Coordinates of C-alpha atoms and ligand atoms in Angstrom, one line a residue:
X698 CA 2.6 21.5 -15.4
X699 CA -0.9 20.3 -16.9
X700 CA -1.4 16.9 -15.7
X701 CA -3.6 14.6 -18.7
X702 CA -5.7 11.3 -17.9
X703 CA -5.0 8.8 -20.4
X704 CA -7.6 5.8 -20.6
X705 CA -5.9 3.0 -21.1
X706 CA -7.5 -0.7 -21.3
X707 CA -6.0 -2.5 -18.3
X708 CA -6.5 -5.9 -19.5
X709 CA -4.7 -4.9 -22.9
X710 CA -3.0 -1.9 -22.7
X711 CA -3.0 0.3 -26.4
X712 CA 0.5 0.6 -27.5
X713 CA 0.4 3.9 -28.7
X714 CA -0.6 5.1 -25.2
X715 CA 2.2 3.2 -23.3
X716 CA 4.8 4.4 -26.4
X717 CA 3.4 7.6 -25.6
X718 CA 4.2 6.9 -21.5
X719 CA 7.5 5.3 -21.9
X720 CA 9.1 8.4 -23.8
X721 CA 8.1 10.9 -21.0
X722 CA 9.5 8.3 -18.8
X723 CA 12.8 8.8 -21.2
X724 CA 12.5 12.2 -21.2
X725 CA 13.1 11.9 -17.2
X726 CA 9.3 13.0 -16.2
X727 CA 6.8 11.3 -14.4
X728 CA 3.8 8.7 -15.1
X729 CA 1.1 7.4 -12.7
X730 CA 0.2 4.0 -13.9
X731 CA -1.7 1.5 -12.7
X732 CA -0.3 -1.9 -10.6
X733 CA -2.0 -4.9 -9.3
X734 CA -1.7 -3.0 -5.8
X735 CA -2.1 0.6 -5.8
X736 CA -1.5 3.3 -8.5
X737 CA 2.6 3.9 -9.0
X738 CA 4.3 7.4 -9.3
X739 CA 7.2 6.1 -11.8
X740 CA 10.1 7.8 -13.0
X741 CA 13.4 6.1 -14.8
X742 CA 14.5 4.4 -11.4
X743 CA 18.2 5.4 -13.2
X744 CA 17.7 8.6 -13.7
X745 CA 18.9 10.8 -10.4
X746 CA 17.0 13.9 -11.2
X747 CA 14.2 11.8 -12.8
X748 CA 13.7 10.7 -9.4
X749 CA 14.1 13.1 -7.3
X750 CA 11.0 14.6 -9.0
X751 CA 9.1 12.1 -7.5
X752 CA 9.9 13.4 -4.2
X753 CA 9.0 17.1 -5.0
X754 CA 5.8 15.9 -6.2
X755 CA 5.1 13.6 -3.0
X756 CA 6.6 15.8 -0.6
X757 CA 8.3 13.0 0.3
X758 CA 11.7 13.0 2.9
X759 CA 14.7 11.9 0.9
X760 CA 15.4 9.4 3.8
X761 CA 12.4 7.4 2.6
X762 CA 13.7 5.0 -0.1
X763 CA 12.0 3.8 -3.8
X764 CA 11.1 0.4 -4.7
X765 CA 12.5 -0.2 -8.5
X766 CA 9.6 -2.1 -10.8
X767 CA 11.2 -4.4 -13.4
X768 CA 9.8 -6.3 -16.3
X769 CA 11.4 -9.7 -15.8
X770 CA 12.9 -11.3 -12.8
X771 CA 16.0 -11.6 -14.9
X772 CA 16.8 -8.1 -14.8
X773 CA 16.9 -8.6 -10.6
X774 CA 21.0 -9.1 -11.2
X775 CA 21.8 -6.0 -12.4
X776 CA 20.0 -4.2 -9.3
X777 CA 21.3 -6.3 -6.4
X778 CA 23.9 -8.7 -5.8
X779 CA 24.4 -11.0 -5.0
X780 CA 20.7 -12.4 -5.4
X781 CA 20.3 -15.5 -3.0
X782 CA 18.9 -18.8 -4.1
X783 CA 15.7 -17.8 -1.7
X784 CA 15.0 -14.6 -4.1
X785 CA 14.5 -16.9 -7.2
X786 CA 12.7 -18.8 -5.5
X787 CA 10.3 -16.4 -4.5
X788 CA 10.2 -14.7 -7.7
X789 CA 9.3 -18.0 -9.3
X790 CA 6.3 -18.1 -6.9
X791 CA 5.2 -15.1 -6.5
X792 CA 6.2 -12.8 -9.7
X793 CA 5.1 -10.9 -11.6
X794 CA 2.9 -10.1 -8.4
X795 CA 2.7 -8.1 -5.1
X796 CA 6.0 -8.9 -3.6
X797 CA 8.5 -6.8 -2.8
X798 CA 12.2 -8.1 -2.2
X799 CA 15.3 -6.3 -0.3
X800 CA 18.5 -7.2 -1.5
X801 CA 22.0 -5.5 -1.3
X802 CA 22.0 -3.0 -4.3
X803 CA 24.8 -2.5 -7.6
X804 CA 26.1 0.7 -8.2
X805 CA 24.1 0.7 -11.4
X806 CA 21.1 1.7 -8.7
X807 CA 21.6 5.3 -8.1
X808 CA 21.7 6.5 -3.9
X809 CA 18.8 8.6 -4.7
X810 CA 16.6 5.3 -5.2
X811 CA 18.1 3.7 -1.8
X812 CA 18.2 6.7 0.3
X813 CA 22.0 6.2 0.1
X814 CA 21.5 2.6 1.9
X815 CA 23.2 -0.8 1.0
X816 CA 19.7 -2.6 -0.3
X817 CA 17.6 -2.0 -2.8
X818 CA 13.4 -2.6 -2.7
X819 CA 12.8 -4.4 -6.5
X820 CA 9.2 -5.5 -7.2
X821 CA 8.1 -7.0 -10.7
X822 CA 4.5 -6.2 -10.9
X823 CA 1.5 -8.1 -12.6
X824 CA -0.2 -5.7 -13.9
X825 CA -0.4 -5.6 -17.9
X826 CA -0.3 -2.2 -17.6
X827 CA 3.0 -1.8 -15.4
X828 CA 4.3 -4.6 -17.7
X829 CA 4.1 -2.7 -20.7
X830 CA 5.0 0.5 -19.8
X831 CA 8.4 -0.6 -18.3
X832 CA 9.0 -2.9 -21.5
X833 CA 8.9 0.1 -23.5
X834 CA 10.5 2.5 -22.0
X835 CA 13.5 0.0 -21.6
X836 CA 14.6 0.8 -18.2
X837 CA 13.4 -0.2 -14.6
X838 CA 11.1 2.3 -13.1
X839 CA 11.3 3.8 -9.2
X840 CA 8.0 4.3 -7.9
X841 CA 6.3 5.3 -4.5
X842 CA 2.6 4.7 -4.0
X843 CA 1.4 8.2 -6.0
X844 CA 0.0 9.7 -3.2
X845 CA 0.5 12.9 -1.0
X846 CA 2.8 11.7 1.6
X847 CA 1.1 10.4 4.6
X848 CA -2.1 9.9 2.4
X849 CA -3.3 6.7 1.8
X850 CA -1.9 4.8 -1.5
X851 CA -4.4 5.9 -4.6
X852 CA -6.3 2.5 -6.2
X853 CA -7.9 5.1 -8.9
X854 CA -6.8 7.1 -11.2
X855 CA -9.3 10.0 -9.4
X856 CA -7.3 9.3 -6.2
X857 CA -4.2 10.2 -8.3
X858 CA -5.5 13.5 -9.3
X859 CA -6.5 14.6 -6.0
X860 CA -3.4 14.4 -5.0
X861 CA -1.0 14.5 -7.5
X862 CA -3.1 17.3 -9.9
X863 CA -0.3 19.6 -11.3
X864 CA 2.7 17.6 -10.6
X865 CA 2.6 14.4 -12.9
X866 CA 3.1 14.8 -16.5
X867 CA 0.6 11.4 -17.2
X868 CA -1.7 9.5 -15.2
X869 CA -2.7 6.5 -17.0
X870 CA -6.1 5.6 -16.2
X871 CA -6.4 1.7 -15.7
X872 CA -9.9 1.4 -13.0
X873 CA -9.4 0.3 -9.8
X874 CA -6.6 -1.7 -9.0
X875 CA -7.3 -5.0 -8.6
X876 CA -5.5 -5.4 -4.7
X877 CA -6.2 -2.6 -3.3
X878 CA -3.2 -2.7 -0.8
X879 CA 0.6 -2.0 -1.2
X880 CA 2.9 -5.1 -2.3
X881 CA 4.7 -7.1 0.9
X882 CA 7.7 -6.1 1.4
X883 CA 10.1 -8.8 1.9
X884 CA 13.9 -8.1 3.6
X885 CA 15.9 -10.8 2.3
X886 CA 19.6 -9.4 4.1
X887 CA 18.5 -10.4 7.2
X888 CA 18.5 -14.0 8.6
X889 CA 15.7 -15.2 9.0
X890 CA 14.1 -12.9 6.1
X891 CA 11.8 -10.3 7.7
X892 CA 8.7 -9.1 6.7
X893 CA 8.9 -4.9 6.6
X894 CA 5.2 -4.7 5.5
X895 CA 2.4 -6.9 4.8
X896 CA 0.7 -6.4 1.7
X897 CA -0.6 -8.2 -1.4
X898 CA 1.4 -12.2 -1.0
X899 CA 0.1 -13.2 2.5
X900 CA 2.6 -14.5 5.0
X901 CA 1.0 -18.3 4.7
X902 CA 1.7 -18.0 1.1
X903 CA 5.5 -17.1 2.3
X904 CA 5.8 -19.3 4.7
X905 CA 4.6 -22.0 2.7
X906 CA 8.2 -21.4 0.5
X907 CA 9.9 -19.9 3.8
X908 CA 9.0 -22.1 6.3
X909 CA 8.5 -21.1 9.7
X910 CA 11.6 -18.8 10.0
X911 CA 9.7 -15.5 8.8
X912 CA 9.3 -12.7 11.5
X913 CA 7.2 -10.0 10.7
X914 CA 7.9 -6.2 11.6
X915 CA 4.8 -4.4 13.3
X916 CA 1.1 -5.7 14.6
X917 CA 2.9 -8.8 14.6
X918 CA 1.4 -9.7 17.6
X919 CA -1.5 -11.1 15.7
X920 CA 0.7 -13.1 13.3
X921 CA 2.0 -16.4 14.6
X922 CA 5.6 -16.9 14.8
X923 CA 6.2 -12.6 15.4
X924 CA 9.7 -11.8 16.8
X925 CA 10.8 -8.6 15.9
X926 CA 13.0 -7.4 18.9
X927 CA 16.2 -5.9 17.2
X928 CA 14.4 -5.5 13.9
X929 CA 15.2 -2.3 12.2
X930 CA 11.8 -0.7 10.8
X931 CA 11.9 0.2 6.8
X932 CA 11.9 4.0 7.0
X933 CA 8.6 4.3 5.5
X934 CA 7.2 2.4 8.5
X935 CA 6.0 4.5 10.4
X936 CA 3.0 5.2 12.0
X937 CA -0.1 7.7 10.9
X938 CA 1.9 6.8 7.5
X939 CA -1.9 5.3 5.7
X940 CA -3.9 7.6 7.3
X941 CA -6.9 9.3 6.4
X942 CA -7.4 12.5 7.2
X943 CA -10.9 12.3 9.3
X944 CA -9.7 10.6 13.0
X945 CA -9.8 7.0 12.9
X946 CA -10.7 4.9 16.2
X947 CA -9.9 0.8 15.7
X948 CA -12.2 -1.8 17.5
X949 CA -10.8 -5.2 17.6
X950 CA -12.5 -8.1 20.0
X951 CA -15.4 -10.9 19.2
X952 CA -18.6 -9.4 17.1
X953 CA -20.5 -9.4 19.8
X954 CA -18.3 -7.1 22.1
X955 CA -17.4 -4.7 18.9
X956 CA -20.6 -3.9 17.8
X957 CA -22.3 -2.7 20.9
X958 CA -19.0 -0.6 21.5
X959 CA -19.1 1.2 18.5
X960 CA -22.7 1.8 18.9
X961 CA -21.9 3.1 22.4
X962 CA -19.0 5.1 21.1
X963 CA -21.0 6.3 17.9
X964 CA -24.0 7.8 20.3
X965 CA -21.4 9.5 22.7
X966 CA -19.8 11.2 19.5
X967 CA -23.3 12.3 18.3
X968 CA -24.1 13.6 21.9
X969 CA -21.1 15.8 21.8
X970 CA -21.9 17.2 18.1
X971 CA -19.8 15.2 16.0
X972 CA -20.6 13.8 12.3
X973 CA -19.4 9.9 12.7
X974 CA -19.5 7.4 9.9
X975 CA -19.1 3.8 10.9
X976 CA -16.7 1.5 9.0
X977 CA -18.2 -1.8 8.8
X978 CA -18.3 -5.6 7.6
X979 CA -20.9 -6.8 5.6
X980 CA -22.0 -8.9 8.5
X981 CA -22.5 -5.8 10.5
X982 CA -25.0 -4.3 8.1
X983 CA -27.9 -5.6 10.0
X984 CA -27.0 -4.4 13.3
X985 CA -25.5 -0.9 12.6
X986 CA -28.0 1.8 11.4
X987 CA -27.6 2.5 7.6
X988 CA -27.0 6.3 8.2
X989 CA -22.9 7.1 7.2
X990 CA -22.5 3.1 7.2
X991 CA -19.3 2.2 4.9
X992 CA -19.3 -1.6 4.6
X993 CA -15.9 -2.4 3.5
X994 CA -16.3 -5.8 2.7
X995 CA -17.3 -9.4 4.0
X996 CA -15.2 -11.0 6.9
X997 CA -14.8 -14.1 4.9
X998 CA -13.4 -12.1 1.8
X999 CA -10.9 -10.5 2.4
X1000 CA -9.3 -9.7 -0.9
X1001 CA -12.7 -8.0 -1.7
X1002 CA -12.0 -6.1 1.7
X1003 CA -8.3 -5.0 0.9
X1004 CA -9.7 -4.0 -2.6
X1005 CA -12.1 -1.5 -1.1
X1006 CA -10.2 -0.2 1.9
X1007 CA -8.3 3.0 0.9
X1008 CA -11.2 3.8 -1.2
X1009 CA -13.5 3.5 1.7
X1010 CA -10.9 5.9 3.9
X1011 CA -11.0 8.3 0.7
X1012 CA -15.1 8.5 0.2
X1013 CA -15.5 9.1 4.0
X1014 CA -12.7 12.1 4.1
X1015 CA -14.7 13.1 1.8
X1016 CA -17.9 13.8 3.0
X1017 CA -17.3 15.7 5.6
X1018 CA -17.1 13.2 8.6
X1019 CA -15.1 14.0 12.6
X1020 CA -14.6 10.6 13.2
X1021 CA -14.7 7.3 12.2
X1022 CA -15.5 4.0 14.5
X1023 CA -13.8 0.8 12.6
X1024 CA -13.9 -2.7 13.4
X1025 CA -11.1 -4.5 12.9
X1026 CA -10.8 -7.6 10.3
X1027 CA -9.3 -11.3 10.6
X1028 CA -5.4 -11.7 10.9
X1029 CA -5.8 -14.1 8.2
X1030 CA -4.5 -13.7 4.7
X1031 CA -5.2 -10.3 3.5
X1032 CA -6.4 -10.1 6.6
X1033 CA -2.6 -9.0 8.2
X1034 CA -2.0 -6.3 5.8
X1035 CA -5.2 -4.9 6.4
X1036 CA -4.9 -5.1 9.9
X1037 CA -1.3 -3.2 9.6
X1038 CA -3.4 -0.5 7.5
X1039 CA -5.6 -0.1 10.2
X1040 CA -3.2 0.0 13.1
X1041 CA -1.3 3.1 11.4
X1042 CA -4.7 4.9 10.4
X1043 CA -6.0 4.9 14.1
X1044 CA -5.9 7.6 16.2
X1045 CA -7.1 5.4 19.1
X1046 CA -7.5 1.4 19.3
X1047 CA -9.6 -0.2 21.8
X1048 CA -9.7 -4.1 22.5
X1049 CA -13.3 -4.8 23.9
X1050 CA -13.1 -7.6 26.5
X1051 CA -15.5 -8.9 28.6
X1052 CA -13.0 -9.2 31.6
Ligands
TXA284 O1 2.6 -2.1 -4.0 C1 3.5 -1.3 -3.9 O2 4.6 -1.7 -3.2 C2 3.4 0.1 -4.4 C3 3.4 -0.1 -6.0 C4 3.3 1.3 -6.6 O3 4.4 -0.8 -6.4 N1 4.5 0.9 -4.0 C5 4.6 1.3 -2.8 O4 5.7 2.1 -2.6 O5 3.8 1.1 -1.9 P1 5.9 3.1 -1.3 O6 7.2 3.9 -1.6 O7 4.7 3.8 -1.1 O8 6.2 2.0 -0.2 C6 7.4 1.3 -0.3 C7 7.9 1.0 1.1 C8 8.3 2.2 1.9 O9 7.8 2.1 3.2 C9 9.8 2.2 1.8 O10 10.4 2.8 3.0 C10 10.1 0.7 1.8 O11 9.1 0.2 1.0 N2 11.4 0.5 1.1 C11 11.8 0.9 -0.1 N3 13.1 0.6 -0.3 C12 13.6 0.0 0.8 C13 14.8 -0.5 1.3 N4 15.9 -0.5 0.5 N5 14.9 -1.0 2.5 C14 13.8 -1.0 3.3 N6 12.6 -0.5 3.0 C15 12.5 0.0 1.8
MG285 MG1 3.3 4.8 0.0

């Protein structure tokens, strides 16, 4: 299969291009298209053997189920019932946007989609993009971060291609995504709802329609409010899942701890041979020396951090590094879902006390 890059204007999409999309979407092929998150690997999410190319082209386990992208919230009843008051509510606060939700499914949602569970994952994303292709092609659309399994999710169009080169009929070529990281996933059959993933809606920004009565799945030990004895992890949860390929070591601790232990830990690695790149804040950039120094973003901006991340993992696979040293960011906002990134990309974490 030749795989094309379309250009497409991510602000206002040219019909003919998404026409163009939608009717290999119809045809039961696949697009990569831009979200607000991460770039999408879409196929007709009712379409069996529409989807199961997606898994070919991933490599992906068939165990590992598909979030289904739709238009308008008010196509969420004919993908899972029944639909709580609580899902309305979040969709009127947080959709189109980041937010995934996990309902029980219809039968309408074929058990290649679910991984032949009782939920479905729907998502209605803000991207005009995403909007307009699934408007056209008139049908919700399953789609998996379009990545290499076990890669990190793509936020370029280039990202798609390394990857995905050969085995997507389209990649639609919107820039950067304006996220950066995946959408929260939200699991709305449990009681209280539980977080499965951070991502794109923070969990104050839930919790601010949720109230308190949110636990959170994974590094919830930096969230407040975590519980998640007895909670069942989403199959895709697993660790070394949003890794890149160069070794990752995770420093978390005060700024003045962190620093001098990378430093430390950087000098070792060069002693022994290694090539090391640091992965840094903004506010390290005057204490770190500028050689294989990838500032990811400021400490108090977060969103600009999240939006850069997998890039920063991507550009540093790529030139040719052993291992990377990474200090760890704020559990605030954005914060938490870069944190969880981070935690499943290390190879190592070290907490740097001074006790
Ligand atoms: O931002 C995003 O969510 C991006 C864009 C393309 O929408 N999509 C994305 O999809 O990140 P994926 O497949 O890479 O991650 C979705 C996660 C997986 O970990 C999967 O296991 C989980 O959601 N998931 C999907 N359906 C589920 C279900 N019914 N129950 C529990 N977890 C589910
Ligand atoms: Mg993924």
């Amino acid at each position: 299969m030749i795989t094309q890059i379309k250009r497409i204007n991510p602000k206002v999409p040219e019909s003919e291009v998404i026409e163009q999309a939608a009717a290999v979407i119809n045809a039961g092929r696949l697009v990569a298209f831009p979200t607000e998150t991460v770039y999408g690997l879409g196929a007709d999410a009712l379409n069996e053997a529409a989807v199961k190319k997606i898994f070919a082209a991933k490599e992906r386990p068939f165990h590992d189920p598909i979030i289904v992208h739709i238009a308008d919230a008010a196509d969420l009843p004919r993908l899972a019932n029944p639909v709580p008051q609580i899902a309305y509510n979040l969709a009127a606060a947080f959709w189109p946007g980041p937010l995934t939700l996990i309902l029980p499914r219809t039968s309408l949602v074929p058990d290649v989609i679910t991984a032949g569970g009782p939920t479905v994952a729907v998502r209605c994303p803000a991207h005009p993009v995403a909007q307009a292709l699934i408007a056209a092609a008139g049908t919700p659309i399953g789609a998996p971060s379009a990545n290499r399994f076990s890669r990190t999710s793509p936020t370029t169009a280039q990202h798609v291609y390394e990857d995905l080169r050969g085995r997507v009929d389209i990649i639609l070529d919107g820039g950067s995504t304006p996220v950066g990281v995946e959408s929260t996933v939200l699991d709305l059959t449990r009681e209280p709802p539980l977080v499965l993933r951070p991502g794109g809606v923070p969990l104050e920004a839930l919790r601010a329609i949720l109230g308190d009565g949110l636990w959170v799945m994974g590094n919830g030990a930096e969230v407040e409010g975590y519980k998640a004895e007895g909670a069942l992890p989403s199959p895709g949860m697993m660790d070394r899942h949003y890794a890149p390929r160069t070794p990752l070591w995770l420093f978390d601790g005060p700024d003045t701890l962190v620093r001098p232990a990378m430093l430390e830990a950087r000098r070792k690695a060069l002693v022994a041979g290694q090539r090391v790149a640091l992965m840094a804040a903004a506010e390290d950039e005057p204490f770190f020396p500028a050689e294989q120094l990838y500032i990811v973003g400021s400490l108090t901006n977060l969103e600009g951090a999240a939006q850069n991340l997998f890039r920063t993992m991507r550009a540093i696979d790529r030139a040719g590094i052993d291992l990377i040293l990474c200090r760890n960011f704020p559990a605030v906002g954005l914060g938490a879902a870069i944190r969880d990134r981070l935690r499943r990309a290390a190879e190592k974490q070290l907490t740097i006390t001074n006790y």
